Structure formats: structure tokens, C-alpha cells
mmCIF file of C-alpha atoms and ligand atoms in Angstrom:
data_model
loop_
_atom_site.group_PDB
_atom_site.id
_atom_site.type_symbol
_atom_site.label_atom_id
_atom_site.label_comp_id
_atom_site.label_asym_id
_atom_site.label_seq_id
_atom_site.Cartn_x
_atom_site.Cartn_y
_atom_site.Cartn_z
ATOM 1 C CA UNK I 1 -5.010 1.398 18.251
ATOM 2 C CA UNK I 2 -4.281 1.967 14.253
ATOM 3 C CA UNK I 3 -2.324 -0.047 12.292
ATOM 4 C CA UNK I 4 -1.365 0.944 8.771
ATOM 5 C CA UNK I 5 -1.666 -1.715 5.974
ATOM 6 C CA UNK I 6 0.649 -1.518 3.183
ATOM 7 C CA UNK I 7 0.185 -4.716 0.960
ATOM 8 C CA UNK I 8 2.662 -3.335 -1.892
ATOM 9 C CA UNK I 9 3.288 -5.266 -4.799
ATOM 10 C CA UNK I 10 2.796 -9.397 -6.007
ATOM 11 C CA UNK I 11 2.347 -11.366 -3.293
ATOM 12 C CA UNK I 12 1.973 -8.434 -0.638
ATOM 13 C CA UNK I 13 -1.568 -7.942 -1.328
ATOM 14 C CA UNK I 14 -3.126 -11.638 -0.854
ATOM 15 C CA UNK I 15 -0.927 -12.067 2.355
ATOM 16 C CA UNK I 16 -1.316 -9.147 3.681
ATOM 17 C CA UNK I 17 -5.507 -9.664 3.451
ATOM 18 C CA UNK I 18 -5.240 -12.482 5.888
ATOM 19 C CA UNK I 19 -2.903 -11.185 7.974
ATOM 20 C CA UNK I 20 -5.617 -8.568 8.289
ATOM 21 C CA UNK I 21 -8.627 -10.654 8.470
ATOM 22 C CA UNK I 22 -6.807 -12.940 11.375
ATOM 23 C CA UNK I 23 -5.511 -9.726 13.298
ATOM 24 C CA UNK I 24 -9.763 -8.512 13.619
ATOM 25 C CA UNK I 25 -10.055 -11.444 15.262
ATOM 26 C CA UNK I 26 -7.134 -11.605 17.999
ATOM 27 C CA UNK I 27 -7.405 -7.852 18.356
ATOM 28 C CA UNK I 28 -10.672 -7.047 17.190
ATOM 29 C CA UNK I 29 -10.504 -3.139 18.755
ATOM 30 C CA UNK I 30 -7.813 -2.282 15.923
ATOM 31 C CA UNK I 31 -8.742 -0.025 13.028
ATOM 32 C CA UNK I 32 -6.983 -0.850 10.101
ATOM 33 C CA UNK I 33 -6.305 1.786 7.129
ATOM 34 C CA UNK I 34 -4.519 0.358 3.408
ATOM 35 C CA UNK I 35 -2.344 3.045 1.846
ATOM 36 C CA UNK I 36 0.113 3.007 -1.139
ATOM 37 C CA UNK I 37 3.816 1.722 -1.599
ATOM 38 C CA UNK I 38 6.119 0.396 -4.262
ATOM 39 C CA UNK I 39 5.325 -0.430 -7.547
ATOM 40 C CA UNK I 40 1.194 -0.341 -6.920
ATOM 41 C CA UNK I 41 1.760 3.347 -5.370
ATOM 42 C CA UNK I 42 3.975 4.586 -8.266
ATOM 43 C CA UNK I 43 1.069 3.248 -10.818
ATOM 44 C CA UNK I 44 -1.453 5.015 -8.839
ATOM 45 C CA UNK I 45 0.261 7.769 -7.381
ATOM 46 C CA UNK I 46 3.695 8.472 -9.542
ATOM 47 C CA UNK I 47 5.571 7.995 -6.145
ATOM 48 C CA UNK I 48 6.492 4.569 -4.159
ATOM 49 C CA UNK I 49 6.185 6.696 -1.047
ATOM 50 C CA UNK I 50 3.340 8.787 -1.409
ATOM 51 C CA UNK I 51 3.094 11.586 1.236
ATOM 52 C CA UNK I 52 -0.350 10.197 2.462
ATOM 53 C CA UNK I 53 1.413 7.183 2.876
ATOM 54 C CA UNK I 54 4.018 8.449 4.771
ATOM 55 C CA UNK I 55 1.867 10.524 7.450
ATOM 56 C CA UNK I 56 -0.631 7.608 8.154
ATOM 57 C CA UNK I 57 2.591 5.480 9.071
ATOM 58 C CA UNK I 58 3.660 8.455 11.125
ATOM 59 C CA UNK I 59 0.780 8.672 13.214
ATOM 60 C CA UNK I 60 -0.023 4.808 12.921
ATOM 61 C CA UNK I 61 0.582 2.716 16.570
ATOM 62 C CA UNK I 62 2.277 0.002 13.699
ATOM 63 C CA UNK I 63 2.508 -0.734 10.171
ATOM 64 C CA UNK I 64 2.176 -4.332 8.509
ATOM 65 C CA UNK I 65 3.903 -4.465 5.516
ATOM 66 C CA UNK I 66 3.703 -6.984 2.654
ATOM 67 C CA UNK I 67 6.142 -7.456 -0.223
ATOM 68 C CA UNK I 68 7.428 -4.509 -2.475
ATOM 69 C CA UNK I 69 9.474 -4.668 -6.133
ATOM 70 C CA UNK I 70 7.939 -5.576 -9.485
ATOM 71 C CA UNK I 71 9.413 -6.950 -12.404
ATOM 72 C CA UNK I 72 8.393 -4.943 -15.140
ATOM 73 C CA UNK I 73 10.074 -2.026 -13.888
ATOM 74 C CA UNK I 74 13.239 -1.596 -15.243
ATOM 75 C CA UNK I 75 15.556 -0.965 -12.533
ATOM 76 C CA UNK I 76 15.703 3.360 -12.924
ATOM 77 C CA UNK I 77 16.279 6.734 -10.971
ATOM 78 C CA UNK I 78 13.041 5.844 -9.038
ATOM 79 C CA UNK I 79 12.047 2.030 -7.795
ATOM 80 C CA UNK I 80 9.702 0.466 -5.642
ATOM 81 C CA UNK I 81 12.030 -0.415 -3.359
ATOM 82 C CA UNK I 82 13.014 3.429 -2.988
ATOM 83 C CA UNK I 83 9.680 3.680 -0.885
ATOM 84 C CA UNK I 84 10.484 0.713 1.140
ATOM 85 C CA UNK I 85 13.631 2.306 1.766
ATOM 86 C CA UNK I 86 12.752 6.123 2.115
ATOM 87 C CA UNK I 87 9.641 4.267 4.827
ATOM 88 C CA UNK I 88 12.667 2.303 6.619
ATOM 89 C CA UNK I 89 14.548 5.667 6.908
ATOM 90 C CA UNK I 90 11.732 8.266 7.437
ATOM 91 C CA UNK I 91 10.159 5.903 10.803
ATOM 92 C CA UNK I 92 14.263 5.379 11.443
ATOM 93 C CA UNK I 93 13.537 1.726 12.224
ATOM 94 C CA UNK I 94 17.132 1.338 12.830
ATOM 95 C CA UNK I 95 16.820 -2.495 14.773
ATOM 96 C CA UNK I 96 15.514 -5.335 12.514
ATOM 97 C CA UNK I 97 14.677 -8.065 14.112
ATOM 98 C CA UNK I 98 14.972 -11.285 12.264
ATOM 99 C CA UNK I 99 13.913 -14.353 14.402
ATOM 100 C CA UNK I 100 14.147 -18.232 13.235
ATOM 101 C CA UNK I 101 13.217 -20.702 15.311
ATOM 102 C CA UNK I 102 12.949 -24.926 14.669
ATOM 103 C CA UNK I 103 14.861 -28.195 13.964
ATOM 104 C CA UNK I 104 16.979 -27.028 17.770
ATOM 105 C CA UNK I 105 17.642 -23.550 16.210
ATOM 106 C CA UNK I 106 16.703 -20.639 18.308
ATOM 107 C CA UNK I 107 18.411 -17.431 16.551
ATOM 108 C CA UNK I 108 17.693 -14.126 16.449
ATOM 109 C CA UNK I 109 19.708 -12.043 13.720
ATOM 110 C CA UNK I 110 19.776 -8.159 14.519
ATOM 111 C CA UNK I 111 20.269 -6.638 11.021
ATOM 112 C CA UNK I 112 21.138 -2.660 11.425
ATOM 113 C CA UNK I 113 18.597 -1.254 9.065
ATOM 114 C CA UNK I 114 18.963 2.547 7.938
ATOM 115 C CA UNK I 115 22.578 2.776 7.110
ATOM 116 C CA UNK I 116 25.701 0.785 5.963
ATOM 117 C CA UNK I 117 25.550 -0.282 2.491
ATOM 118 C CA UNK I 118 22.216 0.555 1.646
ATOM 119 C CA UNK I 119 22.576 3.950 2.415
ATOM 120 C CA UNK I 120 26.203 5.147 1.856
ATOM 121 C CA UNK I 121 26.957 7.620 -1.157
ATOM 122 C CA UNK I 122 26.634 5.838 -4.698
ATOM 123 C CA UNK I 123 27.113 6.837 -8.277
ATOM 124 C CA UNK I 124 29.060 7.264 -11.252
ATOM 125 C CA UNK I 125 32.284 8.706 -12.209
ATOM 126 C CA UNK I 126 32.863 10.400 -15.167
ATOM 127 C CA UNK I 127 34.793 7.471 -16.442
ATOM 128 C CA UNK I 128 31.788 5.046 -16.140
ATOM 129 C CA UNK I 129 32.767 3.423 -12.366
ATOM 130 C CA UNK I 130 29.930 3.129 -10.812
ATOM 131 C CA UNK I 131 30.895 3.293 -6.572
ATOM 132 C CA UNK I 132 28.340 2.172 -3.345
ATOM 133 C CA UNK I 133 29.703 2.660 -0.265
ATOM 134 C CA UNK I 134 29.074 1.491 3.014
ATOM 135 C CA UNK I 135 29.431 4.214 5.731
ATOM 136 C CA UNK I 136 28.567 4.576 9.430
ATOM 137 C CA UNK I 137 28.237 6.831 12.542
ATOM 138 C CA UNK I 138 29.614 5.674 15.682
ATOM 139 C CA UNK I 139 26.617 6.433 17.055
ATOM 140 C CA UNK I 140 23.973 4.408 14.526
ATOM 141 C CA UNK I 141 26.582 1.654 15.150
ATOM 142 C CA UNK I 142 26.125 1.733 19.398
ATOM 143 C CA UNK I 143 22.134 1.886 19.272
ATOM 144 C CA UNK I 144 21.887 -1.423 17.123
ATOM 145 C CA UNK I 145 24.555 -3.210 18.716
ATOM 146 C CA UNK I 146 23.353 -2.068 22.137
ATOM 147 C CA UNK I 147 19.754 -3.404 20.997
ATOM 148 C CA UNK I 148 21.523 -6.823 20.649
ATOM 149 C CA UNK I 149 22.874 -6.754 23.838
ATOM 150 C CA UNK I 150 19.429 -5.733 25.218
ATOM 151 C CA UNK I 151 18.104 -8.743 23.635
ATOM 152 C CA UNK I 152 21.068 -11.282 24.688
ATOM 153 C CA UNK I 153 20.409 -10.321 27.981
ATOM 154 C CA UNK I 154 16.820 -11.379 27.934
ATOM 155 C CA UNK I 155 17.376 -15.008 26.076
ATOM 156 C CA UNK I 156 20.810 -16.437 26.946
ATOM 157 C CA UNK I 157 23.266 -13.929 27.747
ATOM 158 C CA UNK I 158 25.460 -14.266 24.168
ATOM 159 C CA UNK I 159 25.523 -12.033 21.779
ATOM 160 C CA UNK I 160 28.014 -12.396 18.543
ATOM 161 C CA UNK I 161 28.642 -9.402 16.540
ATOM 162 C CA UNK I 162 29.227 -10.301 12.850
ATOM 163 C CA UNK I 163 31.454 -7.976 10.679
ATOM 164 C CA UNK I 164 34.397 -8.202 8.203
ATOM 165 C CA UNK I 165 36.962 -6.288 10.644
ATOM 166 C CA UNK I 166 39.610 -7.597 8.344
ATOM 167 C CA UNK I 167 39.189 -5.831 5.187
ATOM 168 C CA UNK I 168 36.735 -2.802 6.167
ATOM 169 C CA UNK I 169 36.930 0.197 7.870
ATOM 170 C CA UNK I 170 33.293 0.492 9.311
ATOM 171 C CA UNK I 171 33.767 -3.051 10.679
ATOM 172 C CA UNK I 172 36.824 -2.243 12.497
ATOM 173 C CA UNK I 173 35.122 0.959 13.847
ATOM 174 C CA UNK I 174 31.858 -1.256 14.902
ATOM 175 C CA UNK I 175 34.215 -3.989 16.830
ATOM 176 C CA UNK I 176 35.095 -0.893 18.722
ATOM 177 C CA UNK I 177 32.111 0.042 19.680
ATOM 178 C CA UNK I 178 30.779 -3.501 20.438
ATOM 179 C CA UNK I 179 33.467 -4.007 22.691
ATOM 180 C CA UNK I 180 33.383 -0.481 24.473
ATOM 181 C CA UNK I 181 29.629 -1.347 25.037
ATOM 182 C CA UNK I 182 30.265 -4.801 26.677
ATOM 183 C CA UNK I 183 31.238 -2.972 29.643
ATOM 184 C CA UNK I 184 27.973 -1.792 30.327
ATOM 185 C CA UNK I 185 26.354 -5.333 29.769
ATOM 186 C CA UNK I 186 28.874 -7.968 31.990
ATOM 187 C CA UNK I 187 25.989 -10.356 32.018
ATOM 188 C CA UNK I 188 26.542 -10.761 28.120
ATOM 189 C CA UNK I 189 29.106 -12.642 26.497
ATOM 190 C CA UNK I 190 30.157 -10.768 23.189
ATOM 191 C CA UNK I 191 31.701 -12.625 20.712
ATOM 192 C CA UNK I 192 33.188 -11.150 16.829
ATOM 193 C CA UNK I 193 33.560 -13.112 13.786
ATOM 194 C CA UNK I 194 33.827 -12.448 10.707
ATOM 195 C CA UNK I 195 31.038 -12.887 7.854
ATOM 196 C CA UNK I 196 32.054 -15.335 6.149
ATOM 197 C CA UNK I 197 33.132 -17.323 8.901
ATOM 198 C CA UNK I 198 29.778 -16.801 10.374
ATOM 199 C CA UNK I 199 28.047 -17.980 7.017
ATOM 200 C CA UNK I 200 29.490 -21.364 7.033
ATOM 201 C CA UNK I 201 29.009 -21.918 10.558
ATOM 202 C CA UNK I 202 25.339 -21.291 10.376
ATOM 203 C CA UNK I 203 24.820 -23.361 7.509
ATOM 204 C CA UNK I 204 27.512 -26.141 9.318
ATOM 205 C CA UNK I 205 25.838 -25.853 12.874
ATOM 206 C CA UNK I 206 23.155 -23.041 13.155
ATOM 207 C CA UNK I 207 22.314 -24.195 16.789
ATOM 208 C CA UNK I 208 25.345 -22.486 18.344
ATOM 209 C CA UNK I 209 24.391 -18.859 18.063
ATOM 210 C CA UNK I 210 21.599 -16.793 19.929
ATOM 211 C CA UNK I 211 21.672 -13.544 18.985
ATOM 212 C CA UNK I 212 23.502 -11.883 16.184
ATOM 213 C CA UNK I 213 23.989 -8.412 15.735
ATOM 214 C CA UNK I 214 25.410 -6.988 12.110
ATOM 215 C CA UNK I 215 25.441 -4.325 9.447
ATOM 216 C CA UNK I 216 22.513 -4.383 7.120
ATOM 217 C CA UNK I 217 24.091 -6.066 4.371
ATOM 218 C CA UNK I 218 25.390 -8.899 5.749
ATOM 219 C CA UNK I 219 22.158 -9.001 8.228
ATOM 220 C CA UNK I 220 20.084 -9.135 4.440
ATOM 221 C CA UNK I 221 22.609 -12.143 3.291
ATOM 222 C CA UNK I 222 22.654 -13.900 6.636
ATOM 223 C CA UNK I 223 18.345 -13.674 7.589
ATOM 224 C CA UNK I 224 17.943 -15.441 4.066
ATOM 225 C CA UNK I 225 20.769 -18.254 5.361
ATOM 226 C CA UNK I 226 18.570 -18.589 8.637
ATOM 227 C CA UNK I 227 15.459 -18.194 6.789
ATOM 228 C CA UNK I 228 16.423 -21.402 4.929
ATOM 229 C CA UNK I 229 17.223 -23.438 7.563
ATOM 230 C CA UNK I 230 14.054 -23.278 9.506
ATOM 231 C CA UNK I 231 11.339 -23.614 7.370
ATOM 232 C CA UNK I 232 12.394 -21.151 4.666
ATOM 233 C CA UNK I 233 11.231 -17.894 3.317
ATOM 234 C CA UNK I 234 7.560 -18.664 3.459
ATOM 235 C CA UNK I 235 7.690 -18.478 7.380
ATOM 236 C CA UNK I 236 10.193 -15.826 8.025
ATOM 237 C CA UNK I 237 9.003 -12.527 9.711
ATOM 238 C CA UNK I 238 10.124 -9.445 10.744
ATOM 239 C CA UNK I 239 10.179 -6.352 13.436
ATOM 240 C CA UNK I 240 11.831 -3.191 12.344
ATOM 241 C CA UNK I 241 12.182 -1.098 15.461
ATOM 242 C CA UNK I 242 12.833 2.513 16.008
ATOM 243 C CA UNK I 243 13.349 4.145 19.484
ATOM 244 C CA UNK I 244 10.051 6.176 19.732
ATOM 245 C CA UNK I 245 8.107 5.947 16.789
ATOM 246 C CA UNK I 246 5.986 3.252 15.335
ATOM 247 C CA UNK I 247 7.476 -0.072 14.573
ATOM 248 C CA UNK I 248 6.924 -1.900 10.611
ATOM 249 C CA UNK I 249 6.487 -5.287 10.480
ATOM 250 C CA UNK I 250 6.920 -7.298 7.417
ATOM 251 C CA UNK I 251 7.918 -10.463 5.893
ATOM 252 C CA UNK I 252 11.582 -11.351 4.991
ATOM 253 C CA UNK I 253 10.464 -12.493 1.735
ATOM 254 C CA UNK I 254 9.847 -10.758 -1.433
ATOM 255 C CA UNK I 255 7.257 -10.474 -3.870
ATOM 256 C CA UNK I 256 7.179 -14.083 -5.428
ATOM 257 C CA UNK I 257 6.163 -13.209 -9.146
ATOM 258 C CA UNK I 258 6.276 -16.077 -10.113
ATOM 259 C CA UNK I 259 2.630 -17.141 -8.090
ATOM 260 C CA UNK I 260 1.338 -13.450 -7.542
ATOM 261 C CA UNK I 261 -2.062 -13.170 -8.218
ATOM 262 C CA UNK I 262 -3.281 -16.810 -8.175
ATOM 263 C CA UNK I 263 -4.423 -16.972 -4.566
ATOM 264 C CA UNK I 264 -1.827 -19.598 -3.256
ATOM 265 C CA UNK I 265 1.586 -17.425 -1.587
ATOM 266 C CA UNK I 266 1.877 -18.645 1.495
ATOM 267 C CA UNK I 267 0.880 -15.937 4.418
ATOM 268 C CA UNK I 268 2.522 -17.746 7.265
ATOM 269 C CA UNK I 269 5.604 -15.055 7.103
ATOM 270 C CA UNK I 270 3.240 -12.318 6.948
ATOM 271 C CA UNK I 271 1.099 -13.265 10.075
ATOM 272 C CA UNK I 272 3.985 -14.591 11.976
ATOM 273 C CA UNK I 273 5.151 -10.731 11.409
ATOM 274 C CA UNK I 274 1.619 -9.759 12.623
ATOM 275 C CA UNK I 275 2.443 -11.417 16.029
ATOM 276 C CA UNK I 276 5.279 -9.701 15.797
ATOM 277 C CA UNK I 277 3.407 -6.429 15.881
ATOM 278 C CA UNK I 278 0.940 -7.741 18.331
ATOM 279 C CA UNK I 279 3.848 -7.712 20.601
ATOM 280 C CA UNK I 280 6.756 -5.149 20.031
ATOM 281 C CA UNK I 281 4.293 -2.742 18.284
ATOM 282 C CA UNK I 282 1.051 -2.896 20.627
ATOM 283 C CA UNK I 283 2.918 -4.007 23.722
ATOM 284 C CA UNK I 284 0.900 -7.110 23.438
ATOM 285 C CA UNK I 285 2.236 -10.305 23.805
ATOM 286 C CA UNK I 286 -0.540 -12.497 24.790
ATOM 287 C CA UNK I 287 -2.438 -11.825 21.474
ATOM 288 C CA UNK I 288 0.912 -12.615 19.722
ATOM 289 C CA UNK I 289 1.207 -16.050 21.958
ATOM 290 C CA UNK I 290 -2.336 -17.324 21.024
ATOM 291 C CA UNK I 291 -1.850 -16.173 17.488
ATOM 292 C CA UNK I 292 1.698 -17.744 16.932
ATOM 293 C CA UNK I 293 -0.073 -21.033 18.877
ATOM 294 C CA UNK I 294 -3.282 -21.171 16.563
ATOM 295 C CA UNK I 295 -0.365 -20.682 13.459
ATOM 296 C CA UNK I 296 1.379 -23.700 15.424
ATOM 297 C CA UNK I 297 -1.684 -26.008 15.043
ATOM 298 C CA UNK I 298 -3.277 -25.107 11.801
ATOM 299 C CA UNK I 299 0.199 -25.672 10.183
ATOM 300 C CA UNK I 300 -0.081 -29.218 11.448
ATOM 301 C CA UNK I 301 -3.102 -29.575 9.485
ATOM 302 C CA UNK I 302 -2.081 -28.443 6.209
ATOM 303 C CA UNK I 303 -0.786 -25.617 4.390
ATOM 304 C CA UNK I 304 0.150 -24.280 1.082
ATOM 305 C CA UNK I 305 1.691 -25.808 -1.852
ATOM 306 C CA UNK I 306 5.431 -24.561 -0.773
ATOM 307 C CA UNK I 307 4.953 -26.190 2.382
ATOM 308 C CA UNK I 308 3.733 -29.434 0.301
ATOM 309 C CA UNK I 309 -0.439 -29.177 1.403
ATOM 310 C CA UNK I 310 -2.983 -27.972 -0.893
ATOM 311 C CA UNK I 311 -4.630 -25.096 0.458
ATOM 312 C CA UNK I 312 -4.850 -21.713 -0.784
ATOM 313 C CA UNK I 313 -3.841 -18.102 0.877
ATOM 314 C CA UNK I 314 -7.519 -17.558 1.984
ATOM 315 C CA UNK I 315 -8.194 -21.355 3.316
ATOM 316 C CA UNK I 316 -4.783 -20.840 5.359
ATOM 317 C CA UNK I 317 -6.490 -17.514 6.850
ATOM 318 C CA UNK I 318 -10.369 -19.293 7.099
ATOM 319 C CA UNK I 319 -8.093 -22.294 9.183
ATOM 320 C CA UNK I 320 -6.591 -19.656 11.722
ATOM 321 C CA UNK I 321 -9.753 -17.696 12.541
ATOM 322 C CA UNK I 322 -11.839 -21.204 13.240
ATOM 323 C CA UNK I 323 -9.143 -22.758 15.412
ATOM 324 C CA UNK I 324 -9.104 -19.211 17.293
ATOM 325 C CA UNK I 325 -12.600 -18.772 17.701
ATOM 326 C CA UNK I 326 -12.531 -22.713 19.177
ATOM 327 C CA UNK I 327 -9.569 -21.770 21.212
ATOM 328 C CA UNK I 328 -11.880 -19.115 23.245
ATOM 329 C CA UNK I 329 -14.692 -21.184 22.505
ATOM 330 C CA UNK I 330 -12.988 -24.113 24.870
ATOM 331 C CA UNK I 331 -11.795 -20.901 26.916
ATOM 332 C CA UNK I 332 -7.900 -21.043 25.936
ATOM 333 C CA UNK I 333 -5.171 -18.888 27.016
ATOM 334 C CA UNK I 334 -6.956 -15.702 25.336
ATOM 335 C CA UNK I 335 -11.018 -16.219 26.407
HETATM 336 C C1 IPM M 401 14.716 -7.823 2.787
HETATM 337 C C2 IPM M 401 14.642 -7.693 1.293
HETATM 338 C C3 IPM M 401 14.888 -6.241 0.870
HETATM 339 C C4 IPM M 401 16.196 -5.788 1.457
HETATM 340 C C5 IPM M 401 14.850 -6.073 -0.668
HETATM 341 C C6 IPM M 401 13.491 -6.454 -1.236
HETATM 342 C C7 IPM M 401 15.257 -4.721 -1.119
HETATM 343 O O1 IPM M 401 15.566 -8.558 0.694
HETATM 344 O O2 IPM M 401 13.954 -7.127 3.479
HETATM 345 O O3 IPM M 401 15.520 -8.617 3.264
HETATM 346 O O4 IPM M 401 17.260 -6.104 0.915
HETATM 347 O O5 IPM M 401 16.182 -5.116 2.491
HETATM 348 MG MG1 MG M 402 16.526 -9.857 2.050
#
């Protein structure tokens, strides 16, 4: 199996490394090839998608992804985000897959991916307005929302479809859909509401919902809501899903300027998203169990300074690869 590195920019690098390190260990057949994105491709390459970036993630089994974005480039024609983007749309990783888990919550967010606001038409009028515009096919609406009601089905059989049906267009055309879908899934409950409505209830009482399905703006908004209420961005990961091709993996967070380079971001987010892979991009899921499980206990012993410990991104890594090697040492679940 290959899997495609791309650390990216700030923080991406150092928690991407032991994301790396700990996945040679659970899966230790893997070959694992680095290429360029974002800001660190554009330095090195002039482009934050380089073509040989592109065609190893093509032919890659999955991608791990760190962080992408720097601050010193002013926002222009070309950004590093435009690679994260232009990778998101290329692999049409339509279904992202946000889960938070903790403190009773059990919620998985379903954030379409490859269209809506993101990707609608934007520019500037000759009088100076500048326009963004959310648009959508029927059709990129029904494979997302259908992916939710996949996933409903599978956990508890209620899915709520988040949109703002009362002002926009797209939303009233994605109710639709949702609702002409149902039919084919009478095991699921399908609820609407509307986003901001849905924002204040999660905050209020994030318990009540299991899976939420939405358009990638509000799915952006509403993952960083979730995010915060279980353990915050330092432990939030990610599964970008397409229908065939490989699935990218990668952190909700960003690229923390603020402590790049000094050896102390916290990877947890990163190697949650590598169990992630382990499972929805190898077809793996025991590796991902003993992985998330060894995360589970080494957390309990300490962490990084944004989860209040003391340890830096590499002892967090060393921590995870001697309680797995123990854990098939004592012949666990994976020996
Ligand atoms: C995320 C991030 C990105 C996004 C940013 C870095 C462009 O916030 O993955 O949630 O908005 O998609
Ligand atoms: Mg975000």
C-alpha cells in the first residue's frame, strides 16, 4: 500500500512526522512518499499544487495531509490554500467526514466538500463589488446527503440535514433532495434545521445530534463549533472521501503560526486522522482501533502544552510507538 505525505506549511510538517513515524509501526508494510503543497510547494516549486504532487496522490492508496496557509503571503491571484483546494477538487473528495466524540457527545458532521461556497463563481464588477457565490448540482447535493444517510444508518438511524432553506436558493433545492432521498432510507429519521438554529443548539446541547449532513460552508463553521466542544482543535481529524479514488486525510486545524517550528503543536489531530486512513482509506479498521486505543492511553499520561502537559511533538510520537510495541508485546488486540 502507498500513502502520500503532504506535511504543507507551519505546523503540518512536525505533525505530520509522527503521524508517519507511528503509522510504520501499526502498518509497517506501507511505503510512504513526501511531496509538495501550499506555501512550502510554491517556494520550491512556484505552484501549491505541483503536478508531481498531484499524480503521486492520484495513484496513492491515501494521502495524509498536514496543515496548509502561511502568513507572509499576502492573500493574491495564487494561495496556498488554492492547492489544498485544486487537491480537494482534482481526487473529488466530495464527503468530509468530521467526527467528535467525548464529554456524552458522539457527532459526526458530513461537510459537502468540492462545491457550494467555496467553489461557486467569484469576482469583481467593474464598479468594485466583489461577488462569491454559492452554487450546486442536484446531483453533488444527493451523493453527500446520501453519504449521510449511509452513515445514519450504521450509528443510530438519524440523520439532520443543516441548511438555511429560508433565505437561499441552493438550500431550498438540497431540502428537496434530502427529502426525495429519505424514501430510499425508511430506517433513517431525517430531520432539517436551519444553521443557525443548529449552531446554538450544538453549543446549548451538542449530545442530541448524530449525524449531520451540510454544505461546505456551514460544515467549515459548524466542525470548528464541534471541534471545540470535545477537546478542541488539537484533536480534531478528518476523512475526505471520494467514490473511487483515494481518500485525504487531514487535520481540521490549521497551521498554528504562532508555535510552528518549535517542536511542541500538538499531533493528536493529525494521527487521529491517520486512523482515519487506516480505516476508510486501507479498509483497515483494526490498525485504526489499536492506534486510536494506544492515542487513548498515552493521552492519559501526558500531552502537549495545549492540552496542559509538557511534552513535545516528538515525545507525544516516542509515547505512542512504546505503548504499541508493549501492547503486542503483552499480545493485545493487534499481536
Ligand atoms: C478546514 C480549514 C480550511 C477550509 C481552510 C484552511 C481553507 O478551515 O479544513 O476546515 O476552510 O476548508
Ligand atoms: Mg475549517
Amino acid at each position: 500500500m502507498n500513502v502520500v505525505l503532504l506535511p504543507g506549511d507551519g505546523i503540518g510538517p512536525e505533525v505530520v512526522a509522527e503521524a508517519a513515524r507511528v503509522l510504520s509501526v501499526v502498518e509497517p508494510g506501507l511505503t510512504l512518499a513526501e511531496h509538495a503543497i501550499g506555501a512550502a510547494a510554491i517556494d520550491a516549486f512556484g505552484d501549491p499544487l505541483p503536478d508531481a504532487t498531484l499524480q503521486a496522490c492520484r495513484t496513492a492508496d491515501a494521502i495524509l495531509m498536514g496543515a496548509v496557509g502561511a502568513g507572509d503571503y499576502a492573500w493574491s491571484a495564487r494561495n496556498p490554500e488554492d492547492g489544498m483546494f485544486a487537491l480537494r477538487r482534482e481526487l473529488d473528495v466530495y464527503a468530509n467526514l468530521r467526527p467528535s466524540t467525548g464529554d456524552g457527545i458522539d457527532l459526526m458532521i458530513v461537510r459537502e466538500l468540492v462545491g457550494g461556497l467555496y467553489f461557486g463563481a467569484r469576482g469583481t464588477r467593474p464598479d468594485g463589488t466583489v461577488f462569491d457565490t454559492c452554487e450546486y448540482h442536484p446531483d453533488q447535493v444527493r451523493r453527500v446527503v446520501r453519504k449521510g444517510f449511509e452513515l445514519a444508518r450504521a450509528r443510530s438511524g438519524r440523520l439532520t440535514s443543516v441548511d438555511k432553506a429560508n433565505v437561499l436558493a441552493t438550500s431550498r433545492m438540497w431540502r428537496g433532495v434530502a427529502d426525495d432521498l429519505s424514501a430510499e432510507f425508511p430506517d433513517v429519521t431525517l430531520d432539517h434545521l436551519l444553521v443557525d438554529t443548529a449552531a446554538m443548539r450544538m453549543v446549548q446541547d451538542p449530545a442530541q445530534f448524530d449525524v449531520i449532513v451540510t454544505e461546505n460552508t456551514f460544515g467549515d463553521i459548524l466542525s470548528d463549533i464541534a471541534a471545540a466542544l470535545t477537546g478542541g482543535l488539537g484533536e480534531a481529524a478528518s476523512a475526505c472521501l471520494s467514490d473511487s479514488g483515494p481518500g485525504l486525510f487531514e487535520p481540521v486545524h490549521g497551521t498554528a503560526p504562532d508555535i510552528a517550528g518549535r517542536g511542541v503543536a500538538n499531533p493528536t489531530a493529525t494521527i487521529r486522522s491517520a486512523a482515519l486512513l487506516l480505516e476508510h482509506g486501507l479498509g483497515n479498521p483494526e490498525a485504526a482501533r489499536r492506534l486510536d486505543a494506544a492515542l487513548d492511553r498515552v493521552t492519559a499520561q501526558g500531552g502537549t502544552p495545549d492540552q496542559g502537559g509538557t511534552w513535545t511533538t516528538a515525545q507525544v510520537g516516542d509515547a505512542l510507538i512504546a505503548d504499541l510495541a508493549a501492547d503486542k508485546e503483552v499480545g493485545g488486540v493487534g499481536a
